[in-house]
Each structure stands twice: as structure tokens, then as C-alpha cells.
mmCIF file of C-alpha atoms in Angstrom:
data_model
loop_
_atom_site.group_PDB
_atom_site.id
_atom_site.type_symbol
_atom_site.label_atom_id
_atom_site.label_comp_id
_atom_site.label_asym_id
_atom_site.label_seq_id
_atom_site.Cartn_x
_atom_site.Cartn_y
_atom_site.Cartn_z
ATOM 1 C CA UNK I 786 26.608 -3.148 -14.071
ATOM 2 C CA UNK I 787 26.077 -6.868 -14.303
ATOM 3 C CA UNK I 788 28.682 -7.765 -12.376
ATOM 4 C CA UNK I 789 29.326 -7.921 -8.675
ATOM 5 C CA UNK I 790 26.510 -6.847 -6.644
ATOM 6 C CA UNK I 791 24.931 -7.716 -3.452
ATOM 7 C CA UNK I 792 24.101 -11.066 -4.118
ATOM 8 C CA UNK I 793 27.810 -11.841 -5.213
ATOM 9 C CA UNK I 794 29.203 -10.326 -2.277
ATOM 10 C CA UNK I 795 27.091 -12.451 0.369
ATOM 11 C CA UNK I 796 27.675 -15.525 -1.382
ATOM 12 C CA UNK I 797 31.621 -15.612 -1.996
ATOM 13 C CA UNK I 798 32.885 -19.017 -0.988
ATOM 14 C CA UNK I 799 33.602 -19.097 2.552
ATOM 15 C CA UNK I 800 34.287 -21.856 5.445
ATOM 16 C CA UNK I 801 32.771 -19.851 8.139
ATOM 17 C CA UNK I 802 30.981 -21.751 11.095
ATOM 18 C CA UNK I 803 28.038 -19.828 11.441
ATOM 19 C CA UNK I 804 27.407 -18.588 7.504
ATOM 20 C CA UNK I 805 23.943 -17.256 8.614
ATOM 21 C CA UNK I 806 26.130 -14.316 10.375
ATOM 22 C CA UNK I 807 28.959 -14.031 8.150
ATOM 23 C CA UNK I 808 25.817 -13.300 5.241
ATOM 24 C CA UNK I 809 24.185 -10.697 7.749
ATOM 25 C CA UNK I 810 27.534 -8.982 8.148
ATOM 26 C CA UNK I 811 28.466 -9.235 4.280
ATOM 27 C CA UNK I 812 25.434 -7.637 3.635
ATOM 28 C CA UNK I 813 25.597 -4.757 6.339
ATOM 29 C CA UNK I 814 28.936 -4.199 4.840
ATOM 30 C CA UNK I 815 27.247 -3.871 1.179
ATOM 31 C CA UNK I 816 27.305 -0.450 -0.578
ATOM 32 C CA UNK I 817 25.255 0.252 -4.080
ATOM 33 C CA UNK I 818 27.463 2.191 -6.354
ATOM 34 C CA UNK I 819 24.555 3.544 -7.519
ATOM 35 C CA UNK I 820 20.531 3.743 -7.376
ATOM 36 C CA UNK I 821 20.757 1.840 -10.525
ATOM 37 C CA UNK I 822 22.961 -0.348 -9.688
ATOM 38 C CA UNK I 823 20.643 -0.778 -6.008
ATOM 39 C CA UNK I 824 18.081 -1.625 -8.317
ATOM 40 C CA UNK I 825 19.749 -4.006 -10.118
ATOM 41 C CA UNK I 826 20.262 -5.804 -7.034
ATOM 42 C CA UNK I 827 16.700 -5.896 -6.223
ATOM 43 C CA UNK I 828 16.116 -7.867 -9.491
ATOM 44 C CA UNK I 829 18.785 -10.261 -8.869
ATOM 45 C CA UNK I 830 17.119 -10.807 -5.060
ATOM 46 C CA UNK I 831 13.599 -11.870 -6.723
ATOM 47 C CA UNK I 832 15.781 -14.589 -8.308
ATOM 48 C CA UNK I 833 16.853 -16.402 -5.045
ATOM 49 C CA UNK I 834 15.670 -19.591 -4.692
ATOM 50 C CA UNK I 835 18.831 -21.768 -2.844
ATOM 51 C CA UNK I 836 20.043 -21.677 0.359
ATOM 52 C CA UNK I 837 23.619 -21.028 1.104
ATOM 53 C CA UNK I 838 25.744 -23.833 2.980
ATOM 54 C CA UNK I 839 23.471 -24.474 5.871
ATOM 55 C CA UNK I 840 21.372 -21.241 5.460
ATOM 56 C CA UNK I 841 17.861 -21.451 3.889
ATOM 57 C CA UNK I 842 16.983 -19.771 0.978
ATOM 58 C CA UNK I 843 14.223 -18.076 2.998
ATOM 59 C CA UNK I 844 17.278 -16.547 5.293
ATOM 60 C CA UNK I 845 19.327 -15.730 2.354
ATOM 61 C CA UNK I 846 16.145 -13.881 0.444
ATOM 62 C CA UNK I 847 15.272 -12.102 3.759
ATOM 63 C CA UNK I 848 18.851 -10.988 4.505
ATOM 64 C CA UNK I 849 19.695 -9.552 1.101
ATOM 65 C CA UNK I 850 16.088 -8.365 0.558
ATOM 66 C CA UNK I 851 16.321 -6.224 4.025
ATOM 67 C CA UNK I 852 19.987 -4.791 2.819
ATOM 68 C CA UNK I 853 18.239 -3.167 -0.106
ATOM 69 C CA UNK I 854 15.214 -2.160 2.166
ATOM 70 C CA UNK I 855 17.661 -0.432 4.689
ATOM 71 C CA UNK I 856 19.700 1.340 2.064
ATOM 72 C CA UNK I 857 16.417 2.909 0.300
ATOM 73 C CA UNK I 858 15.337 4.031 3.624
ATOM 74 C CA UNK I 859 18.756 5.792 4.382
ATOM 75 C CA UNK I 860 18.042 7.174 0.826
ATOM 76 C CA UNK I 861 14.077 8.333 0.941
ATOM 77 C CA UNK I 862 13.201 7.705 4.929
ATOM 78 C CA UNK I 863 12.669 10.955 7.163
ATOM 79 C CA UNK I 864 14.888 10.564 9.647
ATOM 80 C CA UNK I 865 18.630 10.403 6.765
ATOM 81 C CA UNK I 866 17.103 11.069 3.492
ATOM 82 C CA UNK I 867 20.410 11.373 1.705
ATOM 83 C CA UNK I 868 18.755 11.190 -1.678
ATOM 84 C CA UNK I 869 16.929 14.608 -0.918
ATOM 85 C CA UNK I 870 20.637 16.584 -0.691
ATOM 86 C CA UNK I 871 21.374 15.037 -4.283
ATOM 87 C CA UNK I 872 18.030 16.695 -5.638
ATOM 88 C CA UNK I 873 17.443 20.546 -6.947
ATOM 89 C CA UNK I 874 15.797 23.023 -4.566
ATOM 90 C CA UNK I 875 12.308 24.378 -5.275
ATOM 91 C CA UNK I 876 14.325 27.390 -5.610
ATOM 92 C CA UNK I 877 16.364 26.078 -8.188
ATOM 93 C CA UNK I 878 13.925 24.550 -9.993
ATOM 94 C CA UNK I 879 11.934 28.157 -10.349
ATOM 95 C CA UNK I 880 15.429 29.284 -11.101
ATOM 96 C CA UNK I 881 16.263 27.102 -13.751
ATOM 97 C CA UNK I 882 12.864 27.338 -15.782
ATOM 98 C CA UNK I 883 13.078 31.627 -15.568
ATOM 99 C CA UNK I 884 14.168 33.201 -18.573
ATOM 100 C CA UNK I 885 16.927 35.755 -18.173
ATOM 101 C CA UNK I 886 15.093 38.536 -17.197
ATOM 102 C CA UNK I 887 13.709 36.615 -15.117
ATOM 103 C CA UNK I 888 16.989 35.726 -13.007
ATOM 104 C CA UNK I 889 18.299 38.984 -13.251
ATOM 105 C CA UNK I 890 15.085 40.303 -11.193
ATOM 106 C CA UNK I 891 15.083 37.264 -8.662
ATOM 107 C CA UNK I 892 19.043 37.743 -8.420
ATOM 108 C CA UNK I 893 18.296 41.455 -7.443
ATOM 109 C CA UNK I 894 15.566 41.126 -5.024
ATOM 110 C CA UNK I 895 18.362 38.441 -2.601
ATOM 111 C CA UNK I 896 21.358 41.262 -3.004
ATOM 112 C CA UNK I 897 19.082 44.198 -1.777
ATOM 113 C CA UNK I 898 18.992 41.744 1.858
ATOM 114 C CA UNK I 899 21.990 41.313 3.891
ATOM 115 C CA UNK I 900 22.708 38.458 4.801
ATOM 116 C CA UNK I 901 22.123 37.623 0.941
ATOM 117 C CA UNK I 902 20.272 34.290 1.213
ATOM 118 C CA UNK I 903 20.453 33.594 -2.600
ATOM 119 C CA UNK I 904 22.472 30.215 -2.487
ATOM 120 C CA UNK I 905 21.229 29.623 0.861
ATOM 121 C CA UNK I 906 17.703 28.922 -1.124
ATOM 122 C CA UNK I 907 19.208 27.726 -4.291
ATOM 123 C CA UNK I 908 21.292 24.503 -2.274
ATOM 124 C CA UNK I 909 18.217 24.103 0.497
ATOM 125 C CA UNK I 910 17.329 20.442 0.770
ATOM 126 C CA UNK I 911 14.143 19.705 -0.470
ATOM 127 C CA UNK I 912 12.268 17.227 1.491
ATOM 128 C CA UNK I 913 8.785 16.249 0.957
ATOM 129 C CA UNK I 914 6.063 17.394 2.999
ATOM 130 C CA UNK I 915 5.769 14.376 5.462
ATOM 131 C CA UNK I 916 2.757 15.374 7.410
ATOM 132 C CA UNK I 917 0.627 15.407 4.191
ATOM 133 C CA UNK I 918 2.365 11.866 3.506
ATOM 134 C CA UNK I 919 1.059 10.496 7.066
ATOM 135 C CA UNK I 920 4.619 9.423 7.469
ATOM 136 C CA UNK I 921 6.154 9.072 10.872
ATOM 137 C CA UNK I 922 10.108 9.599 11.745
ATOM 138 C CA UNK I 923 10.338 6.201 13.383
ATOM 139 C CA UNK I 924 8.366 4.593 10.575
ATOM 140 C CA UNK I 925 10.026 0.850 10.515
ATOM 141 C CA UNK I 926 13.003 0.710 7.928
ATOM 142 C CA UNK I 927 11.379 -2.196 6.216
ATOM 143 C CA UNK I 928 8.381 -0.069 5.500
ATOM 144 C CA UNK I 929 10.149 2.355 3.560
ATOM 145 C CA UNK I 930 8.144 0.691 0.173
ATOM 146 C CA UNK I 931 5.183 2.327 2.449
ATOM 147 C CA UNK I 932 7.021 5.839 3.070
ATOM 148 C CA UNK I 933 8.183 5.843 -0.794
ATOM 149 C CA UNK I 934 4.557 5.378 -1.920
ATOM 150 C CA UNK I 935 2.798 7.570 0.237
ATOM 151 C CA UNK I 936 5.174 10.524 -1.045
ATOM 152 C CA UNK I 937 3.072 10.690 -3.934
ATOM 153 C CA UNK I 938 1.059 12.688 -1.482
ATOM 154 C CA UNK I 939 3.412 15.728 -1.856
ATOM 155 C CA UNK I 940 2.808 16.545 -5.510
ATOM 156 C CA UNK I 941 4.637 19.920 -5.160
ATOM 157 C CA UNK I 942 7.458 17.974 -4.520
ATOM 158 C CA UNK I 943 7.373 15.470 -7.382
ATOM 159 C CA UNK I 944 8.479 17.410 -9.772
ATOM 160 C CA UNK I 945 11.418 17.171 -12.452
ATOM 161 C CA UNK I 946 14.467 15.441 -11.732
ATOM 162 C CA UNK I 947 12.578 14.482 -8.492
ATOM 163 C CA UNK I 948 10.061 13.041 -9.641
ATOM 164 C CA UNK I 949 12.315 10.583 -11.985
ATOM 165 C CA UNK I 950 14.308 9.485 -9.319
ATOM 166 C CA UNK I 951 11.444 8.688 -6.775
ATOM 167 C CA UNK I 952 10.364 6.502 -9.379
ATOM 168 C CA UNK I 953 13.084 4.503 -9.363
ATOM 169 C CA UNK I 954 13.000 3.984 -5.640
ATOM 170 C CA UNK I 955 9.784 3.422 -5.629
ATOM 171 C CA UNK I 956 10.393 0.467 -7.998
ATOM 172 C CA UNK I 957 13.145 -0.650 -6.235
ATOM 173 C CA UNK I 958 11.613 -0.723 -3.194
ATOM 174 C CA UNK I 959 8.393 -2.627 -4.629
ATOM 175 C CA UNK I 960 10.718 -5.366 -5.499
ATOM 176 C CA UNK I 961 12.790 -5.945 -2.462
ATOM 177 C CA UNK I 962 9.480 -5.628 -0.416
ATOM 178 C CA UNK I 963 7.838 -8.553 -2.624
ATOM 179 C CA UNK I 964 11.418 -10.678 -1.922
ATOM 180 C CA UNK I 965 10.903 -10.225 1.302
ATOM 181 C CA UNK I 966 7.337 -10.838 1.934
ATOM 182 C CA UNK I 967 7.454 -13.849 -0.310
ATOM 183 C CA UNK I 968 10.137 -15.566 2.264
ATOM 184 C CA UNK I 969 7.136 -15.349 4.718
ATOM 185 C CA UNK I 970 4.538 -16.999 1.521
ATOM 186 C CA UNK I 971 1.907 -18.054 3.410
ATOM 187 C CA UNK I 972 1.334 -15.482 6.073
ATOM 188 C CA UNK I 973 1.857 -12.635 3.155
ATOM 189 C CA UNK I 974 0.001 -14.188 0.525
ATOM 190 C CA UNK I 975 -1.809 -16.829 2.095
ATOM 191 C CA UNK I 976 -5.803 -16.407 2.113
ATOM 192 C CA UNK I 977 -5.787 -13.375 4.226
ATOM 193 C CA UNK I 978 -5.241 -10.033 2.512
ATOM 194 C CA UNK I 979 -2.270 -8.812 4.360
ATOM 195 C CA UNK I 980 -0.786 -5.116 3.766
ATOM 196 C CA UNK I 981 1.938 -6.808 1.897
ATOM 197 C CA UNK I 982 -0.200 -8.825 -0.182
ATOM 198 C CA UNK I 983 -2.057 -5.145 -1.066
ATOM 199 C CA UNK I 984 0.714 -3.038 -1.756
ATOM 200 C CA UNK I 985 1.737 -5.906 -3.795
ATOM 201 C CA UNK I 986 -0.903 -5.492 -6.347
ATOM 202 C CA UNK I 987 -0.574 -1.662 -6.313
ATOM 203 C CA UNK I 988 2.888 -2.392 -7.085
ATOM 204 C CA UNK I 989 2.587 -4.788 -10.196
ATOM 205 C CA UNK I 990 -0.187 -2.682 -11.484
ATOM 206 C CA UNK I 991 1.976 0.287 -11.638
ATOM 207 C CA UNK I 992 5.467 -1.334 -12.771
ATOM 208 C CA UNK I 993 3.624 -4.113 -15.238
ATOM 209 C CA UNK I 994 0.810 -1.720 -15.881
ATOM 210 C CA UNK I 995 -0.704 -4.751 -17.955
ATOM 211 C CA UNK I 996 -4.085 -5.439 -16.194
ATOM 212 C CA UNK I 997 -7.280 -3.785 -17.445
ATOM 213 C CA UNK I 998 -7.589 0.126 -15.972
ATOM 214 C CA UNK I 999 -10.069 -0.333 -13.392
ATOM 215 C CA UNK I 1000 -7.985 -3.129 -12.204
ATOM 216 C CA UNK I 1001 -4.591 -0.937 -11.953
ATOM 217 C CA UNK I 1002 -6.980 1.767 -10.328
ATOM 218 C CA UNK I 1003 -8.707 -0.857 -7.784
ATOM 219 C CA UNK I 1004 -5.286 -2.131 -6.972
ATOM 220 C CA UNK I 1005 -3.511 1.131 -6.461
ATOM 221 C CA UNK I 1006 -6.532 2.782 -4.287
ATOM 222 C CA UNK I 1007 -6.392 -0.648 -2.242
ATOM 223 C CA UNK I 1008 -3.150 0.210 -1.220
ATOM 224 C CA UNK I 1009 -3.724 4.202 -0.899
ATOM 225 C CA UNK I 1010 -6.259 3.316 1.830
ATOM 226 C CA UNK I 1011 -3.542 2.206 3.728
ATOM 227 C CA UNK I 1012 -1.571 5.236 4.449
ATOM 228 C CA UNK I 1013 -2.667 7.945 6.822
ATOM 229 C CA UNK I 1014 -1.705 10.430 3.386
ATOM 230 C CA UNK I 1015 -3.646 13.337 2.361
ATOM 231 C CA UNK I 1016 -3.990 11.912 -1.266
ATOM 232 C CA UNK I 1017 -5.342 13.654 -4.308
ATOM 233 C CA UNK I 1018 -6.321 12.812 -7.715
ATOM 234 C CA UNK I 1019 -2.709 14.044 -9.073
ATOM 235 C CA UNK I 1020 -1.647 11.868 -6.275
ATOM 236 C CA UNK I 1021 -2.807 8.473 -8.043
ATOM 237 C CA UNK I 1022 -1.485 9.851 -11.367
ATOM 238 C CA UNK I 1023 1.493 10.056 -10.365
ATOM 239 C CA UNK I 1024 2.265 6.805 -8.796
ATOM 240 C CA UNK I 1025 0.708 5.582 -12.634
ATOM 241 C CA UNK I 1026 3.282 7.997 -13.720
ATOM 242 C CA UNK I 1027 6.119 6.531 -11.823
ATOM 243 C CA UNK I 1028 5.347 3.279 -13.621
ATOM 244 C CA UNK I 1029 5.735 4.993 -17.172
ATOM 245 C CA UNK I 1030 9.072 6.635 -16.383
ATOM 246 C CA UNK I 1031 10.619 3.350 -14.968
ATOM 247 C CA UNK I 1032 9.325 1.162 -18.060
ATOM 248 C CA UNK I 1033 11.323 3.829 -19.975
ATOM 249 C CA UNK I 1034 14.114 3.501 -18.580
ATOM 250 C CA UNK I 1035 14.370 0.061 -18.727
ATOM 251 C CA UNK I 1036 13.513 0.108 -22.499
ATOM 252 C CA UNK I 1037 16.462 3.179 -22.241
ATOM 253 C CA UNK I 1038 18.940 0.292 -21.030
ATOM 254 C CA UNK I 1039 17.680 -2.560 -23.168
ATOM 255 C CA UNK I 1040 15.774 -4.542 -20.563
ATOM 256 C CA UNK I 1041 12.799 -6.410 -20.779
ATOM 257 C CA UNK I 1042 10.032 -5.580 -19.201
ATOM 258 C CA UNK I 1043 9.002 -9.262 -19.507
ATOM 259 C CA UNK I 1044 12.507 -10.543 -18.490
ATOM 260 C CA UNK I 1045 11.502 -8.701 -15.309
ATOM 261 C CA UNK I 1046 8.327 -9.921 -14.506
ATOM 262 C CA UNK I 1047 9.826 -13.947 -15.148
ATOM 263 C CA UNK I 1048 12.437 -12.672 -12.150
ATOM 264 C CA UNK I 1049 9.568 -11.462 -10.340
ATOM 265 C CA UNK I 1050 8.001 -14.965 -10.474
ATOM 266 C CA UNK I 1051 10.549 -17.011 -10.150
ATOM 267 C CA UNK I 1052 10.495 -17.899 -5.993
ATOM 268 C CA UNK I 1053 6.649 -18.480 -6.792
ATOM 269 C CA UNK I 1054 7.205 -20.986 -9.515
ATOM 270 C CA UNK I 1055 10.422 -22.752 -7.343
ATOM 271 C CA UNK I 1056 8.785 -22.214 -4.246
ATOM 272 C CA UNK I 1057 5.249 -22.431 -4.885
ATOM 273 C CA UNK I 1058 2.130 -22.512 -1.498
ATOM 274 C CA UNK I 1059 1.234 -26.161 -1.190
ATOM 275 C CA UNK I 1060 -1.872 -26.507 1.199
ATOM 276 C CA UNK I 1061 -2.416 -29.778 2.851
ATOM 277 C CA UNK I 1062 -5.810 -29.838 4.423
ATOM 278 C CA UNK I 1063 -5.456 -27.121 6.724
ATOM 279 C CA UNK I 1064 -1.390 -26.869 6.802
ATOM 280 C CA UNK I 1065 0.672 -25.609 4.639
ATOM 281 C CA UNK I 1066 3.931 -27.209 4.065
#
């Protein structure tokens, strides 16, 4: 899993004229093997702090960063969603958690009905309940950090293996977003409070989870306010809960959670927001 990756594949030697395009079109070209591996990638981005050839390193952050954003929203964003046909039905789930009985008497009440709709309902997509997320079809594919963390919304639909693997997007997503925002420094986290700079802190609270509880819970409603999402009190547990389940995995694969927070910082301590009087340079 250490190997390769989208970072490698942009920046393979080349003597291309225009490097800036051939690193778009790399990119574009870039599949994850997996969500894990995806995520991987998204660590590797925070680390970017050269340019390539004649391309800045802002250009290089923002073009990798933006893969990983466009992949996650073919994965979790309302208009593809291809991660939904990978997860069990609500069907299924009831299925799975029935005792034997229990199936026999759901398994007899489809074959009484003709058509018999059984698998029909057992291999039905499952797609969260977008109106009660506030999310829109056309919502912009760099947004999707916004999309992923306003499905905490639907808590029916966070549940199980589900719930688990929206974690992991959600994290993934948190980190590309940061990448990305940080290539823009001082418009994103310059003295204004932009939405970046906001989901930001809901985002380290709930991955680090190491500031004081009213903090995480200031953070992560600062950020909830921001969503046109019906949210709920389960709704802000389980975005906390999202955080727990991705620390254990990492602990699960032998990473550090503080290995990840020093590639988290590194652009800032590299590329750090010098002021001069009024101008930044």
C-alpha cells in the first residue's frame, strides 16, 4: 500500500512542455485501488510542499488534492454514488440481524406476492436520505467534504458496515479538502473565518479528537450551522463517532495518529502566512 499512488503517478519524470497539463491529465487518469488506498493518497497530498519542473507546489497540491476530491464525490455524491451499490440494503441489514425464524417468516411473506420482490429488496441500493442532508444534486464536486458531513443527518442510514465506511470518506475527504484550501492560505485561513477554515476545525476535532470537549463540540456545531441538514443530537454523535472508528483503524494498520497530524502540518510549517503590513507575501 505504500507504494505507487497518486502522487507517484503525477510526478514520474517527464520532458513534457507544458507539465502543468501533463499533471492534470496524469491525475484524471488516476484510479485508487481502493478507499484505503484513496486515503492513503490523501495523506501523502498534505505532504506536498515542491513544485514540479516549472509547476508550483500550490498547482501540484491543488491538482492532486482535487483528484481525490472528484473520486470521493463519484463515490458518496448524489448524482454517481458508486459506494452506495457496494453497501447492504436496509433490507439486508434487518435480514441479517433476524434469527431463523425470523427469515423463514420474512422469506414467506415475499413468495405469497408474485412478482416475488425478495432479492429485489435484499440488493436495493441504499442511498441516504438527501433532503434531510440539505444536499443538492449539482452540489460542486469539491464540496463533497460538505455532502459527506452533512450525511450524518440520515442516521437511519449510518448504520453497520455503512456507517464504517462513511467514516473513512469522511476522513479522507477532510484531508484532501484541508490540501486544497491550504494552496489558497491566506484567503482560507487568513483573518476571515471562511467555510473552509470552519469545517476545518470540525474536522481536526473529530479525526484528532484531542482538544477539550466543549471545544470538539463548538467546532463541530460551527460547521453543522453550515449545512441546510435537518441535524439531530445522534447526528453530532455520530460524526464524534466517525472519528473513533477511523483512529481504530489506523491503530488496526499500525499508524500513528501523531505521524498523521505532523503530515497534516507539514505545508503550514514549509509554507507558513507571512503578513507584511497589510500584504501577505
Amino acid at each position: 500500500m505504500v507504494g505507487g499512488g497518486l502522487v507517484s503517478a503525477m510526478l514520474a519524470p517527464t520532458d513534457a512542455k507544458h507539465p502543468a497539463s501533463l499533471l492534470k491529465e496524469r491525475a484524471k487518469a488516476y484510479e485508487p485501488l481502493t478507499t484505503w488506498h484513496l486515503h492513503l493518497d490523501a495523506i501523502e497530498v498534505e505532504t506536498i510542499v515542491e513544485g514540479f519542473d516549472d509547476v508550483t507546489w500550490e498547482e501540484v497540491k491543488a491538482i492532486a488534492a482535487t483528484r481525490i476530491l472528484e473520486v470521493l464525490d463519484d463515490l458518496w455524491g448524489p448524482r454517481r454514488g458508486a459506494a452506495y451499490a457496494m453497501l447492504p440494503s436496509s433490507f439486508r441489514l434487518k435480514w441479517e440481524s433476524a434469527d431463523t425464524a425470523e427469515q423463514e417468516s420474512i422469506r414467506a411473506s415475499y413468495a405469497g406476492f408474485k412478482p416475488d420482490l425478495f432479492e429485489y429488496f435484499m440488493n436495493r441500493v441504499a442511498h441516504p436520505d438527501w433532503q434531510r442532508a440539505g444536499v443538492e444534486e449539482d452540489a460542486p464536486v469539491i464540496h463533497i467534504y460538505k455532502t459527506l458531513f452533512a450525511i450524518a443527518a440520515d442516521t437511519e442510514f449510518l448504520v453497520a458496515d455503512r456507517l464504517s465506511e462513511w467514516a473513512m470518506g469522511l476522513a479522507t475527504a477532510a484531508l484532501a479538502m484541508h490540501s486544497l484550501a491550504w494552496t489558497d492560505r491566506y484567503t482560507t485561513f487568513g483573518f476571515r473565518v471562511s467555510v473552509e477554515k470552519l469545517f476545518w476545525g470540525a474536522f481536526d476535532a473529530i479525526i484528532f479528537g484531542t482538544e477539550p470537549a466543549e471545544v470538539i463540540e463548538r467546532n463541530v456545531i460551527n460547521a453543522m450551522k453550515w449545512c441546510n441538514a435537518q441535524w439531530s443530537e445522534q447526528s453530532f454523535v455520530l460524526l464524534l463517532k466517525a472519528g473513533e472508528i477511523y483512529r481504530s483503524e489506523l491503530t488496526a494498520l499500525g499508524m500513528s495518529l501523531d505521524d498523521l497530524r505532523l503530515a497534516t502540518m507539514q505545508t503550514q510549517r514549509v509554507h507558513r502566512r507571512i503578513y507584511t503590513s497589510d500584504q501577505a507575501k
